[in-house]
CSV table of C-alpha atoms in Angstrom, one decimal:
chain,number,residue,atom,x,y,z
A,102,UNK,CA,12.5,9.4,10.5
A,103,UNK,CA,11.8,11.9,12.9
A,104,UNK,CA,11.9,15.2,12.0
A,105,UNK,CA,12.7,17.1,15.0
A,106,UNK,CA,15.7,16.2,17.2
A,107,UNK,CA,16.4,13.2,18.8
A,108,UNK,CA,15.7,13.6,22.5
A,109,UNK,CA,12.4,16.1,21.9
A,110,UNK,CA,10.4,13.8,24.0
A,111,UNK,CA,13.2,14.0,26.8
A,112,UNK,CA,13.0,10.2,27.8
A,113,UNK,CA,15.7,8.4,28.2
A,114,UNK,CA,15.0,5.1,27.6
A,115,UNK,CA,14.1,6.2,24.1
A,116,UNK,CA,10.6,4.6,24.2
A,117,UNK,CA,9.4,6.3,20.9
A,118,UNK,CA,12.1,5.3,18.6
A,119,UNK,CA,12.4,1.8,20.0
A,120,UNK,CA,8.6,1.2,19.3
A,121,UNK,CA,9.0,3.2,15.9
A,122,UNK,CA,12.0,-0.4,15.5
A,123,UNK,CA,9.2,-3.0,17.3
A,124,UNK,CA,6.8,-1.6,14.2
A,125,UNK,CA,9.7,-1.5,11.8
A,126,UNK,CA,10.7,-4.9,12.4
A,127,UNK,CA,7.0,-6.7,12.1
A,128,UNK,CA,6.3,-5.0,8.8
A,129,UNK,CA,9.5,-6.3,7.7
A,130,UNK,CA,7.8,-9.7,9.1
A,131,UNK,CA,5.3,-8.9,7.3
A,132,UNK,CA,7.4,-8.7,3.5
A,133,UNK,CA,9.2,-11.8,4.6
A,134,UNK,CA,5.7,-13.7,4.7
A,135,UNK,CA,4.4,-11.6,1.9
A,136,UNK,CA,6.8,-13.6,-0.3
A,137,UNK,CA,7.0,-16.7,1.7
A,138,UNK,CA,3.5,-16.7,0.2
A,139,UNK,CA,4.7,-16.9,-3.8
A,140,UNK,CA,6.6,-19.6,-3.5
A,141,UNK,CA,2.3,-21.2,-3.9
A,142,UNK,CA,2.0,-18.9,-6.7
A,143,UNK,CA,3.2,-21.5,-9.0
A,144,UNK,CA,1.5,-24.8,-6.9
A,145,UNK,CA,-2.3,-22.8,-6.3
A,146,UNK,CA,-2.2,-20.1,-9.3
A,147,UNK,CA,-3.4,-16.4,-9.1
A,148,UNK,CA,-5.3,-16.6,-6.7
A,149,UNK,CA,-2.8,-17.7,-4.0
A,150,UNK,CA,-1.8,-13.9,-5.2
A,151,UNK,CA,-4.4,-12.8,-2.3
A,152,UNK,CA,-2.4,-13.5,0.5
A,153,UNK,CA,0.4,-11.7,-0.3
A,154,UNK,CA,-1.9,-8.7,-1.6
A,155,UNK,CA,-2.9,-8.6,2.7
A,156,UNK,CA,-0.1,-9.1,3.9
A,157,UNK,CA,1.8,-6.9,1.3
A,158,UNK,CA,-0.8,-4.2,2.2
A,159,UNK,CA,-0.1,-4.7,6.8
A,160,UNK,CA,3.2,-3.7,5.8
A,161,UNK,CA,2.8,-1.4,3.8
A,162,UNK,CA,0.2,0.2,5.8
A,163,UNK,CA,2.6,0.2,8.8
A,164,UNK,CA,5.4,1.8,6.4
A,165,UNK,CA,2.7,4.9,5.4
A,166,UNK,CA,1.9,5.5,8.9
A,167,UNK,CA,5.3,5.1,10.7
A,168,UNK,CA,6.5,8.9,10.7
A,169,UNK,CA,3.2,10.2,12.3
A,170,UNK,CA,2.8,7.9,15.1
A,171,UNK,CA,6.7,7.8,15.9
A,172,UNK,CA,5.8,12.4,16.4
A,173,UNK,CA,2.4,11.3,18.0
A,174,UNK,CA,4.5,9.2,20.6
A,175,UNK,CA,7.1,11.5,20.5
A,176,UNK,CA,4.7,14.6,21.5
A,177,UNK,CA,2.4,12.7,23.8
A,178,UNK,CA,5.6,11.5,26.0
A,179,UNK,CA,6.2,15.2,26.4
A,180,UNK,CA,3.2,15.4,27.8
A,181,UNK,CA,3.3,12.3,30.0
A,182,UNK,CA,0.2,11.6,28.3
A,183,UNK,CA,-0.3,8.5,25.2
A,184,UNK,CA,-4.0,6.8,23.7
A,185,UNK,CA,-3.7,3.0,23.4
A,186,UNK,CA,-3.1,2.7,19.1
A,187,UNK,CA,-6.1,0.3,19.0
A,188,UNK,CA,-6.4,0.8,15.4
A,189,UNK,CA,-3.7,0.0,15.2
A,190,UNK,CA,-3.2,-3.1,17.3
A,191,UNK,CA,-6.5,-4.4,16.4
A,192,UNK,CA,-6.2,-4.8,12.3
A,193,UNK,CA,-2.4,-5.5,13.4
A,194,UNK,CA,-3.7,-8.5,14.6
A,195,UNK,CA,-7.2,-9.1,12.3
A,196,UNK,CA,-4.0,-9.0,10.1
A,197,UNK,CA,-2.6,-12.8,11.3
A,198,UNK,CA,-5.7,-14.2,12.1
A,199,UNK,CA,-7.2,-13.8,8.4
A,200,UNK,CA,-3.6,-15.0,6.3
A,201,UNK,CA,-3.6,-17.6,8.7
A,202,UNK,CA,-6.7,-18.5,8.3
A,203,UNK,CA,-7.1,-18.4,4.3
A,204,UNK,CA,-3.5,-20.8,5.0
A,205,UNK,CA,-5.7,-23.0,6.6
A,206,UNK,CA,-8.3,-23.1,3.5
A,207,UNK,CA,-6.3,-23.2,0.8
A,208,UNK,CA,-4.3,-26.3,2.3
A,209,UNK,CA,-7.3,-28.4,2.9
A,210,UNK,CA,-9.2,-27.4,-0.2
A,211,UNK,CA,-7.0,-28.4,-2.6
B,21,UNK,CA,-11.2,33.1,45.1
B,22,UNK,CA,-8.6,30.1,44.7
B,23,UNK,CA,-10.7,28.1,43.0
B,24,UNK,CA,-8.2,27.0,40.7
B,25,UNK,CA,-5.8,25.4,41.4
B,26,UNK,CA,-7.9,22.4,41.7
B,27,UNK,CA,-9.5,22.2,38.5
B,28,UNK,CA,-9.2,20.6,35.9
B,29,UNK,CA,-8.3,23.1,33.1
B,30,UNK,CA,-9.6,23.2,29.7
B,31,UNK,CA,-6.6,20.7,28.7
B,32,UNK,CA,-7.7,17.8,30.8
B,33,UNK,CA,-7.5,14.1,29.1
B,34,UNK,CA,-8.4,14.8,25.4
B,35,UNK,CA,-11.7,12.9,24.0
B,36,UNK,CA,-11.3,9.9,22.9
B,37,UNK,CA,-12.7,7.3,20.5
B,38,UNK,CA,-16.4,5.6,20.7
B,39,UNK,CA,-13.5,2.4,19.4
B,40,UNK,CA,-11.6,3.2,22.7
B,41,UNK,CA,-14.7,3.7,25.5
B,42,UNK,CA,-15.6,1.0,24.7
B,43,UNK,CA,-12.8,-2.1,24.5
B,44,UNK,CA,-11.0,0.3,27.3
B,45,UNK,CA,-13.6,1.2,29.8
B,46,UNK,CA,-13.2,2.7,32.9
B,47,UNK,CA,-9.5,3.8,34.4
B,48,UNK,CA,-7.3,6.3,33.9
B,49,UNK,CA,-4.6,6.8,31.2
B,50,UNK,CA,-1.5,4.9,32.7
B,51,UNK,CA,1.7,5.9,32.7
B,52,UNK,CA,2.8,6.2,28.3
B,53,UNK,CA,5.7,4.4,28.8
B,54,UNK,CA,3.3,1.5,29.8
B,55,UNK,CA,1.4,1.2,27.5
B,56,UNK,CA,3.8,2.1,24.8
B,57,UNK,CA,6.2,-1.5,26.2
B,58,UNK,CA,2.1,-3.4,25.9
B,59,UNK,CA,2.1,-2.4,21.8
B,60,UNK,CA,6.2,-3.2,21.6
B,61,UNK,CA,6.0,-6.8,23.5
B,62,UNK,CA,2.5,-7.0,21.5
B,63,UNK,CA,4.4,-6.9,18.2
B,64,UNK,CA,7.3,-9.2,19.5
B,65,UNK,CA,3.9,-11.3,19.6
B,66,UNK,CA,2.9,-10.9,16.0
B,67,UNK,CA,6.5,-11.5,14.7
B,68,UNK,CA,5.8,-14.5,16.4
B,69,UNK,CA,2.9,-15.3,14.7
B,70,UNK,CA,4.5,-14.3,11.7
B,71,UNK,CA,7.0,-16.8,11.9
B,72,UNK,CA,5.1,-19.5,12.4
B,73,UNK,CA,2.9,-18.8,9.3
B,74,UNK,CA,6.2,-18.2,6.6
B,75,UNK,CA,6.9,-21.5,9.0
B,76,UNK,CA,3.7,-23.5,7.7
B,77,UNK,CA,4.2,-22.1,4.3
B,78,UNK,CA,7.7,-22.9,3.8
B,79,UNK,CA,6.5,-26.8,5.0
B,80,UNK,CA,3.9,-26.7,2.8
B,81,UNK,CA,6.1,-25.7,-0.1
B,82,UNK,CA,9.3,-26.9,0.7
B,83,UNK,CA,9.0,-30.4,1.8
B,84,UNK,CA,7.5,-32.8,-0.5
B,85,UNK,CA,10.5,-34.5,-1.3
B,86,UNK,CA,10.6,-35.3,3.4
B,87,UNK,CA,7.0,-36.0,3.7
B,88,UNK,CA,4.3,-37.8,2.3
B,89,UNK,CA,1.3,-35.5,1.9
B,90,UNK,CA,-0.9,-36.0,4.8
B,91,UNK,CA,2.1,-35.3,6.9
B,92,UNK,CA,3.0,-32.0,5.3
B,93,UNK,CA,-0.4,-30.7,5.1
B,94,UNK,CA,-1.0,-32.4,9.4
B,95,UNK,CA,1.9,-30.2,10.0
B,96,UNK,CA,1.2,-26.9,7.5
B,97,UNK,CA,-1.9,-27.2,9.0
B,98,UNK,CA,-1.1,-26.5,12.7
B,99,UNK,CA,1.7,-24.5,11.8
B,100,UNK,CA,-0.8,-22.0,10.3
B,101,UNK,CA,-3.8,-22.8,12.7
B,102,UNK,CA,-1.1,-21.6,15.3
B,103,UNK,CA,0.3,-18.7,13.8
B,104,UNK,CA,-3.6,-17.5,14.0
B,105,UNK,CA,-4.2,-18.3,17.1
B,106,UNK,CA,-1.0,-16.6,18.1
B,107,UNK,CA,-1.8,-13.4,16.5
B,108,UNK,CA,-5.7,-13.2,18.0
B,109,UNK,CA,-4.4,-14.4,21.6
B,110,UNK,CA,-1.9,-10.9,21.3
B,111,UNK,CA,-4.8,-8.7,20.4
B,112,UNK,CA,-6.6,-10.4,23.2
B,113,UNK,CA,-3.5,-10.0,25.9
B,114,UNK,CA,-2.6,-6.7,24.7
B,115,UNK,CA,-6.0,-5.0,25.5
B,116,UNK,CA,-6.1,-7.5,28.9
B,117,UNK,CA,-2.8,-5.8,29.9
B,118,UNK,CA,-3.6,-2.1,28.7
B,119,UNK,CA,-7.6,-2.6,30.8
B,120,UNK,CA,-4.7,-3.9,34.1
B,121,UNK,CA,-2.6,-1.3,33.8
B,122,UNK,CA,-5.9,1.4,33.5
B,123,UNK,CA,-7.5,0.0,36.7
B,124,UNK,CA,-4.2,-0.6,38.5
B,125,UNK,CA,-4.6,-4.4,39.1
B,126,UNK,CA,-1.8,-7.2,38.7
B,127,UNK,CA,-1.1,-8.1,35.2
B,128,UNK,CA,-2.4,-10.9,33.5
B,129,UNK,CA,-0.5,-14.2,33.2
B,130,UNK,CA,-0.2,-14.9,29.2
B,131,UNK,CA,-2.4,-18.4,28.6
B,132,UNK,CA,-0.3,-18.6,25.1
B,133,UNK,CA,2.9,-19.0,26.7
B,134,UNK,CA,2.9,-22.8,27.8
B,135,UNK,CA,0.8,-23.8,24.8
B,136,UNK,CA,3.5,-22.0,22.6
B,137,UNK,CA,5.9,-23.6,24.7
B,138,UNK,CA,4.2,-27.1,24.6
B,139,UNK,CA,4.4,-26.9,20.9
B,140,UNK,CA,7.3,-26.0,20.6
B,141,UNK,CA,8.7,-29.1,22.4
B,142,UNK,CA,6.4,-31.6,20.2
B,143,UNK,CA,7.6,-30.6,17.7
B,144,UNK,CA,11.2,-30.7,19.0
B,145,UNK,CA,10.5,-34.2,19.3
B,146,UNK,CA,9.1,-35.6,16.6
B,147,UNK,CA,11.7,-33.6,14.0
B,148,UNK,CA,14.3,-36.4,16.4
B,149,UNK,CA,11.7,-39.2,15.9
B,150,UNK,CA,11.8,-37.9,12.9
B,151,UNK,CA,15.8,-37.7,12.3
B,152,UNK,CA,16.7,-41.2,14.7
B,153,UNK,CA,13.8,-43.1,12.2
B,154,UNK,CA,15.1,-42.2,9.3
């Protein structure tokens, strides 16, 4: 994934790699959730596609930012300074809240 | 003069964004390893939340032949509600931990651990009763 040699940051605990993998796992979980939402399509019709689109978009956003995130963390760790990634954290949590909320609305309204 | 030794150089801490200044005020940047560990913990909670959401969807989509409608919908809503709360709670906990680390204060206890454990135990008990009853 990284364009630099492994260990550029010099951290024996490989923290940037582990964090990038954690984001990757979350991305796969979002893709899985999208597939589950598609199971509602025969029951609730096309409007339900909003749900997999939200979870799929969140997964795509993670995928597209993985390289930039890894490089920023790798460089940050080398310089002993990493700023907390507020935007990514808040958007990811927001996606989870919206997906749960819309799912509840779908079940209760139908 | 030897004032260059103690003065912060031009390469001091990088400027922080407005949202970061507002939500994570004061203190100083923690050890970057702790920041990354906090983020990984947040992501683990998010995945737990997504598993609950997927569980809620699965109950609603696949158990029509097993549960009567009110039970099925109730279970699905309960799982989705739990997943939703866990997502929001994960972000709140991430913020609280990050703030504590910035001010070198003790880390807060995860308040939704007992909630999740209680809900899991309740769900297991319901399934057990259901299996024995049928």
